[in-house]
Amino acid sequence: MSGPKCCANPPTLNPTTGGGHVENLGGLNTYVNGSPHSKLAVLLVSDVYDALNLRKLADKIAAAGFYVAVPDFLHGDPYVPNAGRTLQDWIKDHGTDKAFEDAKPVIQAIKSKVITAIGAAGFCWGAKVAVQLAKREFIQAAVLLHPSFVTVDDIKTIEVPTAVLGAEFDQISPPALLKQFEEVLTAKSEVDGYVKIFPKVSHGWTVRYNVEDKSAVKCAEEAHQNMLEWFAKLLLKVLCGAGLTRLLH
């Protein structure tokens, strides 16, 4: 389920990127931006590349009023193409199960900031972590973007509203698989969710795109907006519900 297509267009990274700062959150070096006083948080789980690639997106989400955290689930060891280690070997050392366990104390640290509702978005490799987090005890909403390793059985275990944003050209999560995800989500009447397949784009298009390509930028920004709208809708619903509960008690 992984291969060259998963790692096409690796990002050019700049360690000074972003308007936030790095702090230890739940035991992981984490890029954070936004005010925890917003009561709403978004956790971004990167692909196999360095989470630096998500800082610009994190800043955009923070500007919309969310507290945003981008933990380094790769522990300073992102995948580097053509560096003498195959992607398969890298994945053996960076299992999504471990990242899921690492995410638990991060979630608790975010909640300790008096955050009422948390959403998680996972990109490629990170989507597997996000789908594992899509339980009521951890988060309140999820977005999976061009997911890798995510199965139909994973979708069946989802307990929170989940959006899946996929690509027309994706050998890892092809449209046929995404349609199966959609069937499962549709059948789960107790959980809100949808699947959207973006035409004329490839795996990784939301974070690994040529900023000089206006068409690529437009497609990526549309996905970012869809994600932002999903979190705004679902997390605000949780926040309003929590406020009503306090008034009734």
PDB file of N, CA and C in Angstrom, residues 8 11 14 38 47 55 75 78 86 91 98 100 106 110 132 135 138 146 161 176 188 192 195 197 226 241 246:
ATOM      1  N   ALA A   8       5.854  10.788  -4.054  1.00  0.00           N
ATOM      2  CA  ALA A   8       6.111  11.695  -5.159  1.00  0.00           C
ATOM      3  C   ALA A   8       6.123  13.131  -4.651  1.00  0.00           C
ATOM      4  N   PRO A  11       8.638  17.487  -0.233  1.00  0.00           N
ATOM      5  CA  PRO A  11       8.635  18.933  -0.012  1.00  0.00           C
ATOM      6  C   PRO A  11      10.029  19.501   0.184  1.00  0.00           C
ATOM      7  N   ASN A  14      11.841  24.235   5.177  1.00  0.00           N
ATOM      8  CA  ASN A  14      12.524  25.374   5.772  1.00  0.00           C
ATOM      9  C   ASN A  14      12.224  25.365   7.267  1.00  0.00           C
ATOM     10  N   SER A  38      -9.503  29.461  22.578  1.00  0.00           N
ATOM     11  CA  SER A  38     -10.543  29.290  21.567  1.00  0.00           C
ATOM     12  C   SER A  38     -11.467  28.131  21.916  1.00  0.00           C
ATOM     13  N   ASP A  47       2.459  13.377   6.837  1.00  0.00           N
ATOM     14  CA  ASP A  47       2.796  12.207   6.028  1.00  0.00           C
ATOM     15  C   ASP A  47       4.190  11.739   6.456  1.00  0.00           C
ATOM     16  N   ARG A  55       3.331  23.402   8.506  1.00  0.00           N
ATOM     17  CA  ARG A  55       3.266  24.619   9.306  1.00  0.00           C
ATOM     18  C   ARG A  55       2.417  25.719   8.667  1.00  0.00           C
ATOM     19  N   HIS A  75       9.689  11.638  15.210  1.00  0.00           N
ATOM     20  CA  HIS A  75      10.814  11.709  16.149  1.00  0.00           C
ATOM     21  C   HIS A  75      12.114  12.174  15.481  1.00  0.00           C
ATOM     22  N   PRO A  78      12.335  11.852   9.582  1.00  0.00           N
ATOM     23  CA  PRO A  78      11.419  11.731   8.447  1.00  0.00           C
ATOM     24  C   PRO A  78      12.034  10.891   7.334  1.00  0.00           C
ATOM     25  N   THR A  86      15.006   2.320   2.045  1.00  0.00           N
ATOM     26  CA  THR A  86      13.766   2.263   1.284  1.00  0.00           C
ATOM     27  C   THR A  86      12.596   2.711   2.147  1.00  0.00           C
ATOM     28  N   ILE A  91       9.237   2.503   7.088  1.00  0.00           N
ATOM     29  CA  ILE A  91       7.939   2.240   7.706  1.00  0.00           C
ATOM     30  C   ILE A  91       8.055   1.211   8.828  1.00  0.00           C
ATOM     31  N   LYS A  98       2.552   2.871  16.809  1.00  0.00           N
ATOM     32  CA  LYS A  98       3.344   3.616  17.788  1.00  0.00           C
ATOM     33  C   LYS A  98       2.937   5.090  17.796  1.00  0.00           C
ATOM     34  N   PHE A 100       0.079   6.262  17.069  1.00  0.00           N
ATOM     35  CA  PHE A 100      -1.215   6.326  17.748  1.00  0.00           C
ATOM     36  C   PHE A 100      -1.031   6.379  19.263  1.00  0.00           C
ATOM     37  N   VAL A 106      -0.440  13.413  23.863  1.00  0.00           N
ATOM     38  CA  VAL A 106      -0.572  14.714  23.206  1.00  0.00           C
ATOM     39  C   VAL A 106      -2.016  15.198  23.319  1.00  0.00           C
ATOM     40  N   ILE A 110      -3.413  18.543  25.223  1.00  0.00           N
ATOM     41  CA  ILE A 110      -4.280  19.547  24.592  1.00  0.00           C
ATOM     42  C   ILE A 110      -5.530  19.760  25.441  1.00  0.00           C
ATOM     43  N   GLN A 132      -7.350   5.880  13.654  1.00  0.00           N
ATOM     44  CA  GLN A 132      -7.266   5.187  14.935  1.00  0.00           C
ATOM     45  C   GLN A 132      -7.715   6.088  16.084  1.00  0.00           C
ATOM     46  N   LYS A 135     -12.192   8.002  17.732  1.00  0.00           N
ATOM     47  CA  LYS A 135     -13.037   7.414  18.774  1.00  0.00           C
ATOM     48  C   LYS A 135     -13.444   8.533  19.722  1.00  0.00           C
ATOM     49  N   PHE A 138     -11.127  10.139  22.346  1.00  0.00           N
ATOM     50  CA  PHE A 138      -9.961  10.924  21.943  1.00  0.00           C
ATOM     51  C   PHE A 138     -10.331  12.254  21.292  1.00  0.00           C
ATOM     52  N   HIS A 146      -5.952  11.951   1.378  1.00  0.00           N
ATOM     53  CA  HIS A 146      -5.223  10.954   0.590  1.00  0.00           C
ATOM     54  C   HIS A 146      -4.599   9.896   1.499  1.00  0.00           C
ATOM     55  N   PRO A 161     -17.654  11.962  13.594  1.00  0.00           N
ATOM     56  CA  PRO A 161     -17.829  12.458  12.222  1.00  0.00           C
ATOM     57  C   PRO A 161     -16.488  12.519  11.484  1.00  0.00           C
ATOM     58  N   ALA A 176     -12.007   3.396  -6.199  1.00  0.00           N
ATOM     59  CA  ALA A 176     -12.820   2.218  -5.885  1.00  0.00           C
ATOM     60  C   ALA A 176     -12.824   1.939  -4.383  1.00  0.00           C
ATOM     61  N   LYS A 188     -23.454   4.101   8.367  1.00  0.00           N
ATOM     62  CA  LYS A 188     -23.325   4.433   9.796  1.00  0.00           C
ATOM     63  C   LYS A 188     -24.176   5.664  10.088  1.00  0.00           C
ATOM     64  N   ASP A 192     -21.845  11.146  11.291  1.00  0.00           N
ATOM     65  CA  ASP A 192     -21.835  11.982  10.099  1.00  0.00           C
ATOM     66  C   ASP A 192     -20.521  11.765   9.343  1.00  0.00           C
ATOM     67  N   VAL A 195     -17.339  11.345   1.671  1.00  0.00           N
ATOM     68  CA  VAL A 195     -16.131  11.103   0.881  1.00  0.00           C
ATOM     69  C   VAL A 195     -16.180  12.018  -0.330  1.00  0.00           C
ATOM     70  N   ILE A 197     -13.938  12.892  -3.830  1.00  0.00           N
ATOM     71  CA  ILE A 197     -12.817  12.538  -4.700  1.00  0.00           C
ATOM     72  C   ILE A 197     -12.512  13.729  -5.607  1.00  0.00           C
ATOM     73  N   ASN A 226     -12.297  22.674   2.690  1.00  0.00           N
ATOM     74  CA  ASN A 226     -13.231  21.610   3.061  1.00  0.00           C
ATOM     75  C   ASN A 226     -12.931  21.097   4.468  1.00  0.00           C
ATOM     76  N   GLY A 241     -22.937  22.357  22.339  1.00  0.00           N
ATOM     77  CA  GLY A 241     -23.591  21.325  23.146  1.00  0.00           C
ATOM     78  C   GLY A 241     -23.065  21.322  24.559  1.00  0.00           C
ATOM     79  N   ARG A 246     -23.873  22.746  30.395  1.00  0.00           N
ATOM     80  CA  ARG A 246     -23.500  23.496  31.605  1.00  0.00           C
ATOM     81  C   ARG A 246     -24.689  24.353  32.074  1.00  0.00           C
TER      82      ARG A 246
END
